[in-house]
Amino acid sequence: MVNELREKVKKLLAGGEVELVIGWEKGSRALAATPVFIDSPKEADRLIFDSTCGNNPAVYFTKDSRRLVKAGKKIGVVVKGCDARSMSLYLAEKQVKRENVVIIGVPCRGVIDTDKVAEAAGGREVLEYSEQDGKMTVRGKDLDLTLDANEVLSNSCLTCVYPDAREYDIFIGKARDGEPGKEQNAALDEFEKLSPEERWEKMTEIYSRCIRCYACRNVCPSCYCNECFVDQNDPQWVGKTPEITDTMIFHIIRNLHVAGRCVECGACERACPMGLELLLLNRKAAREVEERFGYVTGIDSGEKPAMADFREDEKQDFIMG
Amino acid sequence: MVRLEKDKFDDFIRSLAGDYIVYAPVTAGGKSSFKVVESAEDIDGNCLVTDRSPKEIFFPHSEVLFEYDRDGVRELERSGKPIAVWGLRGCDVKSLAMLDKVFGNARQMPDNEMFQDPYWKQKYDDSLVFGLACNEPRSTCFCNWLGGDPHGGDGSDVFVVDAGDAYLMKPGSDKGKAFIEKMTDAGPASDADEKKAGELASGARAMLSDPLALDELDGRLKAVFHEDIWEELSAKCVNCGACAFVCPTCHCFDVQDEGKGGKGKRIRIWDSCMFPIFTKEASGHNPRQLSRERFKQRVMHKFSYFVDNYGESLCTGCGRCVVACPVNVDIREVIKKVILFEGKGAR
Amino acid sequence: MKDWQPRILAILCNWCSYAGADLAGVSRIQYPPNIRVVRIPCSGRVDPLFIMKGLQSGFDGVLVSGCHPGDCHYLSGNFVARRRFAVLKPLLEMIGIEPERVQFSWISAGEGERFAQVMTKVTNDIKKIGPARRLVKGA
């Protein structure tokens, strides 16, 4: 599949259909692929695709106030299912022009969670990684371990409903649909059994580790405001220290801003240097949007995003009216 | 050199905690950092380089500088005991010394207390540093590129080698010498111990990758300042700031007042040159609007400007940034590319 | 703590809810004096950050009230607001903010009696769950 991807990208570049292709190449650490920007056919052999390809490449379209897009280049992007949803979101939000993007879908079977691998490896450093048919092998000094995908995939991937791109120009290999409702809400249902007191305790435990580095915000393709609300200081909405109230408000409001726009790719959780379980809030917001407004992010770029839309008749059980 | 048996280690820490506030590597929620300990129970002995750097012991993420109300300003009292830090790797010991140069204003008027940072000095000056040798550096470690050594005791008050069944300790300063002389739990180290320490040292040094010669780096960076190479180098970076926050030498900070009504407090918090508004001016103009400009700034500060001001790179090769970066920007590859750059402006 | 009186932030839209409050006033309808009113042009103006700031500042409860759907002075402001609140409320409940703390209502300009009823209900709800502790700044 990877060879086919490389050949396809070579053809696209050679034929002038795109000037740049964003994908992944092998990183300097065994467990992390790294983004690569291919601008000539011979560079295309650097492209890889496997379960280390964690970050969401769509983010580069909106980086620096959409600098790449504004340059008017035709850009190709290799996408997993979730990344493709981000691209569809960008099309719906008119952040990229359809004729300037070539969406290349690849079959994704999930991205690994490096913390889970580190735990399985008992803290021994992983120096080599390979995968085959749902089994991941990690090797290092005194380390040779083969793990099942279920043990080491990111939480968002274990319950993924859209593994492969739904809207694309080219698909390499065979696409498949995920199974809807496949335990997607299991963790959330479990959490919702807790009382408000218990919820506050659990959330405080998680978010007290936040160091307000904003890695989650910056890797997120849905976060592309020119000025983020945390950077406003007149008025200052949120304090900058990790005082729990300010940290909670940052995360709640960021979630609200990406409600109905988050594709649950998990890039935020993987980027967090403190290993916070961020996606619980994202799943909650996504489920509310799905159930109340019947909208799933990034499935149809022709559909108006839920929070930018309304219906006159809507469930308003929470309003005294 | 003296020898402290591992079964005496708990007593050692407990006794140390009587005279000092003891910080040591602790792992919680899968991530390690330096936290206050009272016994050896909580210490994570398997931790090489902690996920969070030890700079936060002396330069916390958020620190109240003083409180104010209508009656005046109140500085906060510092608690009595001095700080001892156990388990600092060579890269971290070096980083604290570097930060001391900045906060102690070594560059301009090192003897004038008025220009020193009291919040740092209060905590750092009387602290006791236990450096811990690295027996198995990671693939992301590159201290040797910057003159570091996994078994080098420079800067530690007491330098410790984990020899398996015991900790071997050597003084690195007068303070350390005095400390070791007062120790009741340790016995003299044997020749076999010295030999073991030597073997561990060679083993560790052999595990590190071949160092890249960095003496030209400062000059090369200045030469390529205006080149397009920065476009390529910074393309992946999403300017999240994780690198600066986990870095043991990054020290930029912001000062904020948080108040309500007639009272409040002034707080110092970490800032990062990666953040978009780092250089935003009151007029609204931002000289480093683009990601590549901020990326370049960080590299220049670490390997050029700091060299100009303090004679060494603001990096100790700990590799935390390489591990933390969500898109795997590897600073080693960045500086390699700068040194090998053959384009316009190159020598 | 039996003398504790809750302080409740009431964000009211100018055209309907605020007018309803005025009507309650001129009609001399009694209701608990625990609310502090902030007048905004439309419930669609309410940025969730206002609600968060309210909780941070120490308000024990927040009520946001606007025009009935279909009656918005700006036609669709309250429809947009409705979706926003529909997602904000569950997120707040996720972190353990009690459901009674942040409430929403539609009250029209002619509903003076109803305004008083809603204020009474909210005040009693907050009295039952006690002072807000969780998101208060500088606590």
mmCIF file with all atom_site columns, N, CA and C in Angstrom, chain A residues 272-294:
data_model
loop_
_atom_site.group_PDB
_atom_site.id
_atom_site.type_symbol
_atom_site.label_atom_id
_atom_site.label_alt_id
_atom_site.label_comp_id
_atom_site.label_asym_id
_atom_site.label_entity_id
_atom_site.label_seq_id
_atom_site.pdbx_PDB_ins_code
_atom_site.Cartn_x
_atom_site.Cartn_y
_atom_site.Cartn_z
_atom_site.occupancy
_atom_site.B_iso_or_equiv
_atom_site.pdbx_formal_charge
_atom_site.auth_seq_id
_atom_site.auth_comp_id
_atom_site.auth_asym_id
_atom_site.auth_atom_id
_atom_site.pdbx_PDB_model_num
ATOM 1  N N  . CYS A 1 272 ? -0.433  15.863 24.463 1.00 0.00 ? 272 CYS A N  1
ATOM 2  C CA . CYS A 1 272 ? -0.313  16.366 25.837 1.00 0.00 ? 272 CYS A CA 1
ATOM 3  C C  . CYS A 1 272 ? 0.915   15.798 26.517 1.00 0.00 ? 272 CYS A C  1
ATOM 4  N N  . PRO A 1 273 ? 1.862   16.659 26.932 1.00 0.00 ? 273 PRO A N  1
ATOM 5  C CA . PRO A 1 273 ? 3.066   16.123 27.573 1.00 0.00 ? 273 PRO A CA 1
ATOM 6  C C  . PRO A 1 273 ? 2.788   15.551 28.958 1.00 0.00 ? 273 PRO A C  1
ATOM 7  N N  . MET A 1 274 ? 1.636   15.850 29.523 1.00 0.00 ? 274 MET A N  1
ATOM 8  C CA . MET A 1 274 ? 1.304   15.358 30.853 1.00 0.00 ? 274 MET A CA 1
ATOM 9  C C  . MET A 1 274 ? 0.339   14.185 30.828 1.00 0.00 ? 274 MET A C  1
ATOM 10 N N  . GLY A 1 275 ? 0.016   13.694 29.625 1.00 0.00 ? 275 GLY A N  1
ATOM 11 C CA . GLY A 1 275 ? -0.822  12.498 29.536 1.00 0.00 ? 275 GLY A CA 1
ATOM 12 C C  . GLY A 1 275 ? -2.233  12.674 30.058 1.00 0.00 ? 275 GLY A C  1
ATOM 13 N N  . LEU A 1 276 ? -2.813  13.860 29.904 1.00 0.00 ? 276 LEU A N  1
ATOM 14 C CA . LEU A 1 276 ? -4.187  14.059 30.377 1.00 0.00 ? 276 LEU A CA 1
ATOM 15 C C  . LEU A 1 276 ? -5.172  13.309 29.491 1.00 0.00 ? 276 LEU A C  1
ATOM 16 N N  . GLU A 1 277 ? -6.263  12.802 30.092 1.00 0.00 ? 277 GLU A N  1
ATOM 17 C CA . GLU A 1 277 ? -7.299  12.129 29.304 1.00 0.00 ? 277 GLU A CA 1
ATOM 18 C C  . GLU A 1 277 ? -8.285  13.183 28.813 1.00 0.00 ? 277 GLU A C  1
ATOM 19 N N  . LEU A 1 278 ? -7.926  13.828 27.728 1.00 0.00 ? 278 LEU A N  1
ATOM 20 C CA . LEU A 1 278 ? -8.701  14.978 27.278 1.00 0.00 ? 278 LEU A CA 1
ATOM 21 C C  . LEU A 1 278 ? -9.988  14.614 26.555 1.00 0.00 ? 278 LEU A C  1
ATOM 22 N N  . LEU A 1 279 ? -10.032 13.448 25.913 1.00 0.00 ? 279 LEU A N  1
ATOM 23 C CA . LEU A 1 279 ? -11.120 13.181 24.982 1.00 0.00 ? 279 LEU A CA 1
ATOM 24 C C  . LEU A 1 279 ? -12.472 12.925 25.617 1.00 0.00 ? 279 LEU A C  1
ATOM 25 N N  . LEU A 1 280 ? -12.511 12.741 26.926 1.00 0.00 ? 280 LEU A N  1
ATOM 26 C CA . LEU A 1 280 ? -13.789 12.492 27.570 1.00 0.00 ? 280 LEU A CA 1
ATOM 27 C C  . LEU A 1 280 ? -14.748 13.669 27.341 1.00 0.00 ? 280 LEU A C  1
ATOM 28 N N  . LEU A 1 281 ? -14.233 14.881 27.503 1.00 0.00 ? 281 LEU A N  1
ATOM 29 C CA . LEU A 1 281 ? -15.070 16.061 27.283 1.00 0.00 ? 281 LEU A CA 1
ATOM 30 C C  . LEU A 1 281 ? -15.462 16.183 25.813 1.00 0.00 ? 281 LEU A C  1
ATOM 31 N N  . ASN A 1 282 ? -14.521 15.861 24.914 1.00 0.00 ? 282 ASN A N  1
ATOM 32 C CA . ASN A 1 282 ? -14.824 15.947 23.490 1.00 0.00 ? 282 ASN A CA 1
ATOM 33 C C  . ASN A 1 282 ? -15.946 14.991 23.100 1.00 0.00 ? 282 ASN A C  1
ATOM 34 N N  . ARG A 1 283 ? -15.910 13.771 23.690 1.00 0.00 ? 283 ARG A N  1
ATOM 35 C CA . ARG A 1 283 ? -16.935 12.781 23.358 1.00 0.00 ? 283 ARG A CA 1
ATOM 36 C C  . ARG A 1 283 ? -18.297 13.270 23.851 1.00 0.00 ? 283 ARG A C  1
ATOM 37 N N  . LYS A 1 284 ? -18.284 13.892 25.022 1.00 0.00 ? 284 LYS A N  1
ATOM 38 C CA . LYS A 1 284 ? -19.533 14.386 25.586 1.00 0.00 ? 284 LYS A CA 1
ATOM 39 C C  . LYS A 1 284 ? -20.160 15.420 24.662 1.00 0.00 ? 284 LYS A C  1
ATOM 40 N N  . ALA A 1 285 ? -19.337 16.405 24.265 1.00 0.00 ? 285 ALA A N  1
ATOM 41 C CA . ALA A 1 285 ? -19.852 17.456 23.379 1.00 0.00 ? 285 ALA A CA 1
ATOM 42 C C  . ALA A 1 285 ? -20.314 16.854 22.054 1.00 0.00 ? 285 ALA A C  1
ATOM 43 N N  . ALA A 1 286 ? -19.533 15.927 21.522 1.00 0.00 ? 286 ALA A N  1
ATOM 44 C CA . ALA A 1 286 ? -19.891 15.325 20.226 1.00 0.00 ? 286 ALA A CA 1
ATOM 45 C C  . ALA A 1 286 ? -21.197 14.560 20.329 1.00 0.00 ? 286 ALA A C  1
ATOM 46 N N  . ARG A 1 287 ? -21.381 13.853 21.444 1.00 0.00 ? 287 ARG A N  1
ATOM 47 C CA . ARG A 1 287 ? -22.619 13.084 21.570 1.00 0.00 ? 287 ARG A CA 1
ATOM 48 C C  . ARG A 1 287 ? -23.836 13.997 21.701 1.00 0.00 ? 287 ARG A C  1
ATOM 49 N N  . GLU A 1 288 ? -23.673 15.087 22.448 1.00 0.00 ? 288 GLU A N  1
ATOM 50 C CA . GLU A 1 288 ? -24.784 16.037 22.560 1.00 0.00 ? 288 GLU A CA 1
ATOM 51 C C  . GLU A 1 288 ? -25.165 16.558 21.186 1.00 0.00 ? 288 GLU A C  1
ATOM 52 N N  . VAL A 1 289 ? -24.154 16.940 20.405 1.00 0.00 ? 289 VAL A N  1
ATOM 53 C CA . VAL A 1 289 ? -24.418 17.487 19.073 1.00 0.00 ? 289 VAL A CA 1
ATOM 54 C C  . VAL A 1 289 ? -25.079 16.438 18.190 1.00 0.00 ? 289 VAL A C  1
ATOM 55 N N  . GLU A 1 290 ? -24.581 15.209 18.280 1.00 0.00 ? 290 GLU A N  1
ATOM 56 C CA . GLU A 1 290 ? -25.156 14.131 17.455 1.00 0.00 ? 290 GLU A CA 1
ATOM 57 C C  . GLU A 1 290 ? -26.615 13.877 17.830 1.00 0.00 ? 290 GLU A C  1
ATOM 58 N N  . GLU A 1 291 ? -26.869 13.785 19.149 1.00 0.00 ? 291 GLU A N  1
ATOM 59 C CA . GLU A 1 291 ? -28.224 13.413 19.570 1.00 0.00 ? 291 GLU A CA 1
ATOM 60 C C  . GLU A 1 291 ? -29.208 14.561 19.426 1.00 0.00 ? 291 GLU A C  1
ATOM 61 N N  . ARG A 1 292 ? -28.775 15.758 19.777 1.00 0.00 ? 292 ARG A N  1
ATOM 62 C CA . ARG A 1 292 ? -29.706 16.875 19.718 1.00 0.00 ? 292 ARG A CA 1
ATOM 63 C C  . ARG A 1 292 ? -29.894 17.430 18.315 1.00 0.00 ? 292 ARG A C  1
ATOM 64 N N  . PHE A 1 293 ? -28.798 17.508 17.563 1.00 0.00 ? 293 PHE A N  1
ATOM 65 C CA . PHE A 1 293 ? -28.894 18.188 16.276 1.00 0.00 ? 293 PHE A CA 1
ATOM 66 C C  . PHE A 1 293 ? -28.716 17.255 15.078 1.00 0.00 ? 293 PHE A C  1
ATOM 67 N N  . GLY A 1 294 ? -28.499 15.984 15.359 1.00 0.00 ? 294 GLY A N  1
ATOM 68 C CA . GLY A 1 294 ? -28.348 15.009 14.280 1.00 0.00 ? 294 GLY A CA 1
ATOM 69 C C  . GLY A 1 294 ? -27.183 15.307 13.375 1.00 0.00 ? 294 GLY A C  1
#
